[in-house]
Coordinates of C-alpha atoms in Angstrom, one line a residue:
X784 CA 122.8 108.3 102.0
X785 CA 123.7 112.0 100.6
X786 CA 121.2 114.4 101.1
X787 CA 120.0 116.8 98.5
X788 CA 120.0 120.6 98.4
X789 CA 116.8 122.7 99.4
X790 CA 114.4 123.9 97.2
X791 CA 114.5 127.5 96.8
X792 CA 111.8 129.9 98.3
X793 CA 109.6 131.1 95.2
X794 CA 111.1 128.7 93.2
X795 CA 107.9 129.1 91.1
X796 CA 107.3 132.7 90.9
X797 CA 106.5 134.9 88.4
X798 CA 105.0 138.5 87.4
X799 CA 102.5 137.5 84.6
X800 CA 98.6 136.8 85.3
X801 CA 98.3 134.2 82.7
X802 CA 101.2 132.4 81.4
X803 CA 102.0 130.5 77.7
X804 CA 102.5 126.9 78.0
X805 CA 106.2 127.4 76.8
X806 CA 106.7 130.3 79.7
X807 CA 105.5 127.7 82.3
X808 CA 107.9 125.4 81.1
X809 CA 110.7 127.9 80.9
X810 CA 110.1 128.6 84.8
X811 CA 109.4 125.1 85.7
X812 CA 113.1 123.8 84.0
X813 CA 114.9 126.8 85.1
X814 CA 114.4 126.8 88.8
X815 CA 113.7 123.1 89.5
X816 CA 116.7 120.8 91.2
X817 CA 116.6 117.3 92.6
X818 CA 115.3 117.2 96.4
X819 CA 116.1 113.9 97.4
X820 CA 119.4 112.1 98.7
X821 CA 121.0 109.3 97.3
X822 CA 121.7 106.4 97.9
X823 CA 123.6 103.1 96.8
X824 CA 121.6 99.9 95.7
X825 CA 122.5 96.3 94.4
X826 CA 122.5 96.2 90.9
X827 CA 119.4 93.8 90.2
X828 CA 117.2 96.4 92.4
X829 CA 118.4 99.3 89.9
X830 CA 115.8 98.5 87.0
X831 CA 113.5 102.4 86.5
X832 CA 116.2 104.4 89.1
X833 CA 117.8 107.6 88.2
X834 CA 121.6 107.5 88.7
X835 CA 123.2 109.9 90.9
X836 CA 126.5 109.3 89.1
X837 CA 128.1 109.6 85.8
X838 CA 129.5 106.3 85.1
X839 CA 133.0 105.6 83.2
X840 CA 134.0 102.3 81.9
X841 CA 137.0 101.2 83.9
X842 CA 138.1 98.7 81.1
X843 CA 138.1 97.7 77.8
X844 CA 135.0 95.7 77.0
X845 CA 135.3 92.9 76.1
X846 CA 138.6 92.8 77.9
X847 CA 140.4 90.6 75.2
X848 CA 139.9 89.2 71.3
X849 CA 137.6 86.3 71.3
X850 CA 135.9 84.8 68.7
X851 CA 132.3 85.2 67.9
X852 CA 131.6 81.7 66.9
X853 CA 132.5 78.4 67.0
X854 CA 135.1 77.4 64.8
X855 CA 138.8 77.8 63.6
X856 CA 141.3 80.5 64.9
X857 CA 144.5 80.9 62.5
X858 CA 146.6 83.8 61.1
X859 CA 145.2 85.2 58.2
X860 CA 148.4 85.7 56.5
X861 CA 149.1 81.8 57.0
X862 CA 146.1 80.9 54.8
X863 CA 147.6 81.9 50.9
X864 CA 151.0 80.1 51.6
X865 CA 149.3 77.4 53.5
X866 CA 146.8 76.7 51.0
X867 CA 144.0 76.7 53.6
X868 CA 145.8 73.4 55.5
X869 CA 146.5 74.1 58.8
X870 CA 147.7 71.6 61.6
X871 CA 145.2 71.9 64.6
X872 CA 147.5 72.7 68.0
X873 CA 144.9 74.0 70.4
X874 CA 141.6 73.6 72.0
X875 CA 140.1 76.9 73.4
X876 CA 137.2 76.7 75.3
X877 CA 135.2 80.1 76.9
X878 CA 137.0 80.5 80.1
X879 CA 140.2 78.7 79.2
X880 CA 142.7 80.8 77.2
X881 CA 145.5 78.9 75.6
X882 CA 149.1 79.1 77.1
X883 CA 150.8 79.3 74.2
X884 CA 151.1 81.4 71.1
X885 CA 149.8 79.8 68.4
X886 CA 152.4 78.8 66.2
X887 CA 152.8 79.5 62.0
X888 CA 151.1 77.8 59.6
X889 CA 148.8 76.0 62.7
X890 CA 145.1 76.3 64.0
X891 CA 143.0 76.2 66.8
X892 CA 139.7 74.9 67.7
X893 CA 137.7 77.8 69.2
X894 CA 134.5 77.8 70.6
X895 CA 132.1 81.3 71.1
X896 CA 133.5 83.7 73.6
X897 CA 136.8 82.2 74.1
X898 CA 139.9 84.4 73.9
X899 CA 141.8 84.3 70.6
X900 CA 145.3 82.9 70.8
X901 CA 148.4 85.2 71.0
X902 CA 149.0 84.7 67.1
X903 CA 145.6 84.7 65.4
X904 CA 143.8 87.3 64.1
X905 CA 141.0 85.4 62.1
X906 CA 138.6 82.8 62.5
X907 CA 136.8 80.3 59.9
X908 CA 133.5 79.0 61.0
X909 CA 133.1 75.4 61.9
X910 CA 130.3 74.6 59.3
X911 CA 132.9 76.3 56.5
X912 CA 135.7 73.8 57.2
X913 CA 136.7 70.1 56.7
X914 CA 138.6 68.8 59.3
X915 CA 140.4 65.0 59.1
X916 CA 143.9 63.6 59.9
X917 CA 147.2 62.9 58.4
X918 CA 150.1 60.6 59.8
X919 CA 148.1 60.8 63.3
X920 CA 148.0 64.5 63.2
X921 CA 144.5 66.9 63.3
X922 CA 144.4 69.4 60.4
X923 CA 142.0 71.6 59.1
X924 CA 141.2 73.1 55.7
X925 CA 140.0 76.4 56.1
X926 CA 138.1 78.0 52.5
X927 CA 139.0 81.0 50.9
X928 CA 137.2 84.3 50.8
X929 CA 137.5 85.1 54.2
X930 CA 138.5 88.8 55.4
X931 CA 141.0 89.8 57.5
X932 CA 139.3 89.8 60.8
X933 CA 136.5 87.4 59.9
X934 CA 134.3 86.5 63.3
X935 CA 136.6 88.2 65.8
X936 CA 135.6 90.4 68.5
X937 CA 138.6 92.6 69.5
X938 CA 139.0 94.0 72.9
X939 CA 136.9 97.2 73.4
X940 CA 135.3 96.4 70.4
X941 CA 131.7 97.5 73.0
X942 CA 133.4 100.0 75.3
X943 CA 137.1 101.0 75.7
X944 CA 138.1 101.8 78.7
X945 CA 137.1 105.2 80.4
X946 CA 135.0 105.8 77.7
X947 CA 131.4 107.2 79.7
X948 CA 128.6 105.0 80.1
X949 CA 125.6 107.1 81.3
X950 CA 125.8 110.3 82.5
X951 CA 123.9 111.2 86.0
X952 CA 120.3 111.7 85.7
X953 CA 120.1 108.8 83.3
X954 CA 116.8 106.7 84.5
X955 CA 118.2 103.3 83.7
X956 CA 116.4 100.3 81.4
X957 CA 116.8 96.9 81.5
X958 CA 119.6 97.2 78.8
X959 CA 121.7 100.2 81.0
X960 CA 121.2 97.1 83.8
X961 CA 122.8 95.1 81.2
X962 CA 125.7 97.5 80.4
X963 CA 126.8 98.5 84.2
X964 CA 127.0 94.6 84.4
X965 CA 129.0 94.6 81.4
X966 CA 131.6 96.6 83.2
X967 CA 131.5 94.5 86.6
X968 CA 129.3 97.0 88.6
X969 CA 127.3 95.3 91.3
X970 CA 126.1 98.6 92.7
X971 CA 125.0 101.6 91.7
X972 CA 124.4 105.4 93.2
X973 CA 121.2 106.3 92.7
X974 CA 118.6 108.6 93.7
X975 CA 116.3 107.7 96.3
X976 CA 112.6 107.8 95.1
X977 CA 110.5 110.7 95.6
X978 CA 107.9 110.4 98.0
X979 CA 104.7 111.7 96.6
X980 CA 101.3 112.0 98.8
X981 CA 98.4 112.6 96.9
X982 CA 95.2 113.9 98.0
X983 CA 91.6 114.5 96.2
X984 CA 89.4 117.0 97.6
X985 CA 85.8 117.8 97.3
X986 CA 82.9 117.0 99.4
X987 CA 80.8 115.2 96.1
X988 CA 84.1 112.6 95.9
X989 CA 83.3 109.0 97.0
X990 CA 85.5 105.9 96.7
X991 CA 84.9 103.6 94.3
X992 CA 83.0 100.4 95.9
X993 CA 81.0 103.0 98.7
X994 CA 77.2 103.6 97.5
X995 CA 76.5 106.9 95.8
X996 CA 74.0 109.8 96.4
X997 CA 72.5 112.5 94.3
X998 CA 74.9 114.7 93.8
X999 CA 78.3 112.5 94.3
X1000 CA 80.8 111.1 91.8
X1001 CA 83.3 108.7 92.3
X1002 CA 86.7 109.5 92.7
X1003 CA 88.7 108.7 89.6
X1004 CA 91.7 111.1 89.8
X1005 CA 93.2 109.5 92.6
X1006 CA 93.9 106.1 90.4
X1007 CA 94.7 107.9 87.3
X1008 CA 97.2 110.3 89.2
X1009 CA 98.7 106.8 91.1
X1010 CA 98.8 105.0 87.6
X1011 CA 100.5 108.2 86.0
X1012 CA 103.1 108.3 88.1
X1013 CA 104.0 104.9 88.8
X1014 CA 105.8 105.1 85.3
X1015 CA 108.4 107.5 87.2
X1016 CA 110.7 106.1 90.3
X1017 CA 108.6 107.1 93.1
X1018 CA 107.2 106.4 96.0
X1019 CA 102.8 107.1 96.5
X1020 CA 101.0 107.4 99.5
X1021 CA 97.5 108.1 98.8
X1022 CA 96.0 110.3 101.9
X1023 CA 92.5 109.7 100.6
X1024 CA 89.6 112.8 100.1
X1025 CA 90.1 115.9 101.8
X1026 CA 86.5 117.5 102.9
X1027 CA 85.8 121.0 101.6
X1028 CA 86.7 122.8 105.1
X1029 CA 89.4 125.2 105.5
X1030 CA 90.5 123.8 108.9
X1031 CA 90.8 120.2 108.2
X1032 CA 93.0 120.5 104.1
X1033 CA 95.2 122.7 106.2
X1034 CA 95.9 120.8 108.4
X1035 CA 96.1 117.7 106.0
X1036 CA 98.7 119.6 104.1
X1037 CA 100.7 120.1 107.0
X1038 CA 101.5 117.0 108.1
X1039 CA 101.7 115.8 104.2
X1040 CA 104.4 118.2 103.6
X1041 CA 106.6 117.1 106.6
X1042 CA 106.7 113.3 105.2
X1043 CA 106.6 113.9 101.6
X1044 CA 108.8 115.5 99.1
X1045 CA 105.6 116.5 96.9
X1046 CA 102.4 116.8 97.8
X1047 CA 100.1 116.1 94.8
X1048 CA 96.4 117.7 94.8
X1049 CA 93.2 117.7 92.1
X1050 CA 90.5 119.5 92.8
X1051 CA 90.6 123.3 95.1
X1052 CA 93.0 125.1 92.7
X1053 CA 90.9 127.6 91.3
X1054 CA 89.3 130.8 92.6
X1055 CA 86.0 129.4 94.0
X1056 CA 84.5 129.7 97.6
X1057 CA 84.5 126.4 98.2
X1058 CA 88.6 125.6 96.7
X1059 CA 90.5 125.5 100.1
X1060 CA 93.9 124.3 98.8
X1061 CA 95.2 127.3 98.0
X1062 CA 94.2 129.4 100.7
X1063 CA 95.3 126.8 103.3
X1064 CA 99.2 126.9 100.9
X1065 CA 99.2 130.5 101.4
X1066 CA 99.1 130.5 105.1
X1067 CA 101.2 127.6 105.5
X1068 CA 103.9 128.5 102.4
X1069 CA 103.9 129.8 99.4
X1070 CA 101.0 129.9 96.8
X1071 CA 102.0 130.9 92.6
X1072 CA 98.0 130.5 91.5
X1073 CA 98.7 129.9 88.2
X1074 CA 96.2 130.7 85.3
X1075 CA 97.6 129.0 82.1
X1076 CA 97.0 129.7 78.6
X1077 CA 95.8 126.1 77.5
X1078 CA 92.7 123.9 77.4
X1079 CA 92.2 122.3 79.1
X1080 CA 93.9 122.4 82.6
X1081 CA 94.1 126.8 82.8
X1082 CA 93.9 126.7 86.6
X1083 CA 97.0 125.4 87.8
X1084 CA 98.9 125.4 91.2
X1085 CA 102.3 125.4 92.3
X1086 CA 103.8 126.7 95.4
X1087 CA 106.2 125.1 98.7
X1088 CA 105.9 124.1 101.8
X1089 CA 108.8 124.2 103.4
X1090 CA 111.5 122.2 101.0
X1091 CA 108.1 120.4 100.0
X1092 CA 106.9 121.3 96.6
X1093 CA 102.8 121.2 95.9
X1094 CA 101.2 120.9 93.1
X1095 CA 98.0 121.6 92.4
X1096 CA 95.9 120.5 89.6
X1097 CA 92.6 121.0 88.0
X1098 CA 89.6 118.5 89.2
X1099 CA 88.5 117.2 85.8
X1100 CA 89.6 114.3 84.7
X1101 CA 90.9 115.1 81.8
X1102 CA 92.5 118.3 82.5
X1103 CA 94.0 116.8 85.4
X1104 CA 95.9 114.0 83.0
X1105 CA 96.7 116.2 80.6
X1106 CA 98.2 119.4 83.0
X1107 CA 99.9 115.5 84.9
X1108 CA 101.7 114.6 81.2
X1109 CA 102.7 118.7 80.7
X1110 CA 104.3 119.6 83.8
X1111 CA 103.5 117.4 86.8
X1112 CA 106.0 114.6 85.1
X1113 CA 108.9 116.7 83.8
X1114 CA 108.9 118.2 87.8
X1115 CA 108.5 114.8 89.4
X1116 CA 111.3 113.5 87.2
X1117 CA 113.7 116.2 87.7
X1118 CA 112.9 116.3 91.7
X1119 CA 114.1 113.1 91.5
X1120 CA 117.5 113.6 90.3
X1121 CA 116.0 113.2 86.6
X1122 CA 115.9 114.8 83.3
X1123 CA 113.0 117.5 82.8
X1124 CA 111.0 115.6 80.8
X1125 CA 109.5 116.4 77.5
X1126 CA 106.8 114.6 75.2
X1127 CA 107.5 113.1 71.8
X1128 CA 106.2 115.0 69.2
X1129 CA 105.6 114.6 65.4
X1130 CA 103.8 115.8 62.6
X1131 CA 100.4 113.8 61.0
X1132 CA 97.8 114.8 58.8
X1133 CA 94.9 116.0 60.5
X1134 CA 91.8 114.0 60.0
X1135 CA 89.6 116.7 61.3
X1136 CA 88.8 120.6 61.2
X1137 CA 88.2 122.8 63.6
X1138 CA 86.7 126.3 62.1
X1139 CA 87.2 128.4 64.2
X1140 CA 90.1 128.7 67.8
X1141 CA 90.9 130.9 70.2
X1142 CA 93.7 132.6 69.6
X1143 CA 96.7 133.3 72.2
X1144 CA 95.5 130.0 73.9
X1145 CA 97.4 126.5 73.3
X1146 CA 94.5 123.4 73.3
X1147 CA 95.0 119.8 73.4
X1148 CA 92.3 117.8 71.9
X1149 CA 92.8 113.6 72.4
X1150 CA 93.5 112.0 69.7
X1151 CA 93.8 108.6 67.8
X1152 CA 95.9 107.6 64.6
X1153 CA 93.8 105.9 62.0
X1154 CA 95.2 104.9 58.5
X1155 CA 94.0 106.1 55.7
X1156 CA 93.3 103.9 52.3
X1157 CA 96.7 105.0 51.0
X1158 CA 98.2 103.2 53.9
X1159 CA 99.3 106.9 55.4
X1160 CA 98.6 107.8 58.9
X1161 CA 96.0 110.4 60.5
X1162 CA 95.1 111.6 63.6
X1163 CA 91.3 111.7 64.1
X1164 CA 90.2 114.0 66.7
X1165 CA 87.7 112.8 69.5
X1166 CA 84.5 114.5 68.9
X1167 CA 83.8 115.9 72.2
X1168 CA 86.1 118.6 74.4
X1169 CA 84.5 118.3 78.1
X1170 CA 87.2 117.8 80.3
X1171 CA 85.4 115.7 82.9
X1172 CA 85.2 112.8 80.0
X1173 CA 87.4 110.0 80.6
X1174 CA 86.1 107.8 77.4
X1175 CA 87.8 110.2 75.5
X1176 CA 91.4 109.6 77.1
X1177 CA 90.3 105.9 76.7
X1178 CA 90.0 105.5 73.0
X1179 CA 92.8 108.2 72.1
X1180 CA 95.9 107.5 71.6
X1181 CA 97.9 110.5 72.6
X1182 CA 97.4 114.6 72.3
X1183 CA 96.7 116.8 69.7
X1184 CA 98.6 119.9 70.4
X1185 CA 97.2 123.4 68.6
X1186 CA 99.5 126.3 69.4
X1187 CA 98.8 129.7 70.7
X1188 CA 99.5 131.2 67.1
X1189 CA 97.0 128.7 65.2
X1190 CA 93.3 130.5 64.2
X1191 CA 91.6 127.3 62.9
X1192 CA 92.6 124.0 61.2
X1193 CA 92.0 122.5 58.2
X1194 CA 91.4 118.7 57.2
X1195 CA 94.5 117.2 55.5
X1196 CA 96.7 120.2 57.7
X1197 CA 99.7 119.3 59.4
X1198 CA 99.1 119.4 63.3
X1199 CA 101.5 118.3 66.3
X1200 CA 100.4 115.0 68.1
X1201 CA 102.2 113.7 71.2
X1202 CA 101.5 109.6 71.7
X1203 CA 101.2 108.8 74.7
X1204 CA 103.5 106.3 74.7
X1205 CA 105.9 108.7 74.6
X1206 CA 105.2 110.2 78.1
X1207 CA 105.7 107.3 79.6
X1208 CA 101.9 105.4 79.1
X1209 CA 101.0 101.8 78.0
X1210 CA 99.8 101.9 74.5

């Protein structure tokens, strides 16, 4: 196993009091690395991991000619002089190339995948042809029309050789499974997975199935954070509900940081008496309070323990999914050997108006594409903005993204939406 490079000291620092959503990301993709080793895996225990090599083909793929049906192998420049009547000499089956060329004016039965026969360059399918015999002998009578070529795979017609494959950083799918088999690779460098703990804080948090008093909520962000990041090769060790005392989140976050590569918080981020997380990150490392320029999710926090990043978001629900989407999964991917991740965005009508924003602020409202009777999509905004409501996040189907610039919006208007399926979610 390789181990990774450390993190640098004040990798998150910077000299602005309240930063645009742009300048966080700017920071964020500029000064994070990958912090884990790597590590070599069998092929079938790849599926989600982020490579930790660029890969090369080291041959042609396929290797040889074969035919891509069953039928008729001959040389195309047989079949005018021939009339289409060819005597049948071979039998190639997948896995059995022939031993001979195949000789002028003659045939050979081919079946799917099997190598062509030094000699042919075409092949007639089976359904196409008539085939009987004639003083003892097999012949075929192939019909005209077909091209040069017809129903041949030639060698590297997929991949030639050294041609590359995936570069590092790739996260690899079921069909990037499919292509490093294609090229005989039975294991694979990859990143290890991150480990992440993940805390809640707040004296008023209860697990869900305990009884609740006046005063208490159940504990919500700790699933959604754990079902968030599940999408992204990592490893979650929930460390359950830090109590609002300075002593005991320190010393939470102290042994957290020395088995985890991340340490994930909601809740204790802002400014309050009662928000112990970053006080106890300032004595123990280094604290960047952020204070963003978006709604919601401004108070943000990122800082280090050691070569152990921390990130601290915002307590409501909402803010605390949609601050996760922004930045917490473009830093998990890349501090696990990953690209920096970015949403997919795209233009829609908007099926709403809002009279009147704030400028110099970016907002994300949750939203949900409808169709209108033209059969042309909209995006209909959800009608309330309290972050601490998680019906909205249920029923929308991604973000509406309003930039800093933007005063107001009209019905009709063109606004940014981000799907959620394109962050990695189940739509």
């Amino acid at each position: 196993m390789t181990k990774a490079a450390p993190l640098l000291n004040d990798c998150f620092l910077h000299d602005k009091d309240r930063l645009r959503h742009a300048e966080a990301l700017e920071i964020l993709r500029s000064r994070i690395s990958p912090v884990v080793p790597t590590q070599t895996v069998a092929l079938h225990e790849a599926m989600g991991r982020i490579l930790a090599e660029t890969v090369h083909a080291p041959q042609d793929v396929p290797l040889c000619d074969n035919s891509a049906v069953d039928g008729y192998a001959f040389r195309f420049s047989d079949h005018e002089p021939a009339g289409g009547f060819f005597q049948l000499r071979h039998r190639i089956a997948a896995g059995h190339p022939a031993a001979e060329t195949l000789a002028p004016g003659g045939a050979a039965r081919i079946f799917t995948g099997a190598v062509m026969p030094v000699g042919a360059d075409t092949v007639a399918m089976q359904e196409d042809c008539e085939t009987h015999e004639q003083d003892g002998k097999p012949f075929v009578i192939v019909p005209n029309g077909l091209k040069l070529g017809a129903n041949c795979r030639k060698a590297g017609e997929d991949l030639t050789a050294g041609i590359q494959l995936m570069p590092s950083g790739h996260r690899l799918r079921a069909q990037d499974i499919a292509g490093l088999a294609s090229i005989g690779m039975a294991q694979v460098n990859v990143f290890a997975k991150l480990k992440i703990g993940l805390f809640a804080t707040g004296d008023e948090l209860k697990r869900p199935g305990e009884p609740l008093s006046v005063g208490e909520v159940y504990d919500s962000n700790t699933f959604l954070l754990k079902a968030l990041a599940s999408s992204l090769p990592v490893e979650i060790e929930d460390l359950g509900i830090l109590e609002d005392k300075q002593e005991s989140v320190e010393t939470a976050l102290a042994g957290a940081a020395e088995q985890c590569d991340l340490v994930l918080t909601t809740g204790g981020a802002s400014k309050g008496e009662e928000d112990h997380v970053g006080t106890a990150l300032t004595r123990l490392g280094h604290r960047h309070m952020w204070q963003l320029a978006i709604k919601p999710g401004r108070p943000m926090m990122f800082g280090q323990i050691g070569n152990t990043v921390v990130l601290g978001l915002p307590g409501n629900p909402v803010a605390a999914m949609v601050c996760f989407l922004l930045y917490g999964r473009p830093v998990i991917s890349r501090l696990s050997g990953g690209e920096f991740l970015e949403p997919q965005r795209f233009q829609v009508p908007a099926d709403f108006a809002v009279a009147k924003k704030k400028p110099d602020r970016r907002e994300y409202y949750r939203g949900t594409l409808v169709t209108d009777i033209q059969g042309m999509s909209r995006v209909k905004k959800f009608q309330k903005d309290g972050s601490g409501l998680i019906t909205g996040l249920r029923e929308a189907d991604g973000l509406i993204e309003i930039a800093e610039e933007t005063r107001s919006v009209e019905e009709g208007s063109l606004v940014t939406f981000l799907p959620f399926s394109g962050m990695g979610l189940i739509s």
